[in-house]
Amino acid sequence: LVMFNACGTDTIQLGWPLSVETVVDGSNVSVYPNPAKDQVTVDVTGTTLEGVQVLNGVGAVVYSGVVTPGSTSHSVDVSVLANGHYMLRAQTSDGMVSKPFDVLK
């Protein structure tokens, strides 16, 4: 990858990923309410949750939750998050699902 601006150029070599997780369509995952004020809940059907993360607009993880084994639902306290657009990333037994949601207080 060659990046350039008014100051010059720089060449960056990108590494190859070692693995790719399975990404599923997400039709069996619900995130509600949207927009959220105090908490957001993720529910899955036909699979189980293994982990939940919330990413902010720049991709930083602002929440990483411990999910009870075999659980099909998990609630996230978003009252401490600023208003904005977030992405909930749910690791299920079928694969990874990403769902957008908003925080509006």
Short mmCIF file of C-alpha atoms in Angstrom, two decimals:
data_model
loop_
_atom_site.label_atom_id
_atom_site.label_comp_id
_atom_site.label_asym_id
_atom_site.label_seq_id
_atom_site.Cartn_x
_atom_site.Cartn_y
_atom_site.Cartn_z
CA LEU A 1 0.00 0.00 0.00
CA VAL A 2 1.43 3.38 -0.97
CA MET A 3 0.11 6.41 0.89
CA PHE A 4 0.88 9.94 -0.16
CA ASN A 5 0.12 13.56 0.69
CA ALA A 6 1.74 16.98 0.09
CA CYS A 7 4.74 15.99 2.24
CA GLY A 8 5.66 12.88 0.23
CA THR A 9 4.91 9.17 0.07
CA ASP A 10 5.20 6.19 2.36
CA THR A 11 4.97 2.49 1.53
CA ILE A 12 3.29 0.15 3.99
CA GLN A 13 3.25 -3.63 3.64
CA LEU A 14 0.09 -5.17 4.99
CA GLY A 15 0.34 -8.60 6.61
CA TRP A 16 -1.86 -11.50 5.66
CA PRO A 17 -4.58 -12.47 8.13
CA LEU A 18 -3.96 -15.76 9.88
CA SER A 19 -7.64 -16.67 10.07
CA VAL A 20 -11.07 -15.35 9.19
CA GLU A 21 -13.96 -15.88 11.54
CA THR A 22 -17.26 -17.03 10.14
CA VAL A 23 -19.62 -14.13 9.54
CA VAL A 24 -23.32 -14.99 9.42
CA ASP A 25 -26.20 -12.97 7.99
CA GLY A 26 -27.60 -11.94 11.39
CA SER A 27 -31.27 -12.54 10.66
CA ASN A 28 -31.52 -14.51 13.92
CA VAL A 29 -30.05 -11.68 16.03
CA SER A 30 -32.14 -8.80 17.42
CA VAL A 31 -30.77 -5.64 19.06
CA TYR A 32 -33.32 -3.44 20.84
CA PRO A 33 -34.39 -0.78 21.67
CA ASN A 34 -32.94 1.33 18.91
CA PRO A 35 -32.24 4.11 19.68
CA ALA A 36 -31.27 3.14 23.22
CA LYS A 37 -31.16 5.37 26.29
CA ASP A 38 -30.14 3.25 29.28
CA GLN A 39 -29.56 -0.27 28.01
CA VAL A 40 -29.60 -2.32 24.84
CA THR A 41 -30.48 -6.01 24.68
CA VAL A 42 -29.24 -8.57 22.17
CA ASP A 43 -31.36 -11.70 21.63
CA VAL A 44 -30.55 -14.68 19.42
CA THR A 45 -32.76 -17.49 18.15
CA GLY A 46 -31.57 -20.90 17.00
CA THR A 47 -28.06 -20.35 18.39
CA THR A 48 -26.32 -19.25 21.60
CA LEU A 49 -24.26 -16.21 22.50
CA GLU A 50 -20.57 -16.62 23.26
CA GLY A 51 -19.52 -12.98 23.58
CA VAL A 52 -20.69 -9.40 23.06
CA GLN A 53 -18.72 -6.25 22.24
CA VAL A 54 -19.76 -2.67 21.51
CA LEU A 55 -17.62 -0.56 19.17
CA ASN A 56 -17.79 3.22 18.82
CA GLY A 57 -17.69 5.20 15.59
CA VAL A 58 -13.91 4.89 15.20
CA GLY A 59 -13.88 1.14 15.85
CA ALA A 60 -12.64 1.19 19.45
CA VAL A 61 -14.14 -1.40 21.78
CA VAL A 62 -16.07 0.50 24.47
CA TYR A 63 -17.71 -2.57 26.02
CA SER A 64 -16.82 -6.24 26.17
CA GLY A 65 -19.27 -8.46 28.02
CA VAL A 66 -19.00 -11.84 29.64
CA VAL A 67 -21.89 -14.00 28.50
CA THR A 68 -23.26 -16.90 30.51
CA PRO A 69 -22.59 -20.16 28.62
CA GLY A 70 -25.69 -21.27 26.68
CA SER A 71 -27.31 -17.85 26.96
CA THR A 72 -29.57 -16.49 24.23
CA SER A 73 -29.86 -12.95 25.61
CA HIS A 74 -27.51 -10.29 26.99
CA SER A 75 -28.11 -6.71 28.18
CA VAL A 76 -25.57 -3.90 27.88
CA ASP A 77 -25.63 -0.76 30.03
CA VAL A 78 -25.25 2.12 27.56
CA SER A 79 -26.09 4.91 30.03
CA VAL A 80 -22.37 5.71 30.33
CA LEU A 81 -21.90 6.03 26.55
CA ALA A 82 -22.15 9.35 24.70
CA ASN A 83 -24.90 9.95 22.17
CA GLY A 84 -23.93 8.48 18.83
CA HIS A 85 -23.79 5.55 16.47
CA TYR A 86 -22.38 2.22 17.75
CA MET A 87 -21.90 -1.30 16.45
CA LEU A 88 -22.80 -4.33 18.55
CA ARG A 89 -20.68 -7.34 17.64
CA ALA A 90 -22.09 -10.67 18.85
CA GLN A 91 -20.11 -13.88 18.73
CA THR A 92 -22.61 -16.72 18.41
CA SER A 93 -22.10 -20.46 18.15
CA ASP A 94 -22.79 -20.03 14.39
CA GLY A 95 -20.34 -17.15 13.84
CA MET A 96 -19.91 -13.38 14.19
CA VAL A 97 -22.81 -10.94 13.72
CA SER A 98 -22.59 -7.14 13.69
CA LYS A 99 -25.65 -4.95 14.27
CA PRO A 100 -25.74 -1.14 14.39
CA PHE A 101 -27.59 0.81 17.07
CA ASP A 102 -27.77 4.40 18.31
CA VAL A 103 -27.57 5.92 21.77
CA LEU A 104 -29.84 8.93 22.20
CA LYS A 105 -30.46 10.40 25.65
#
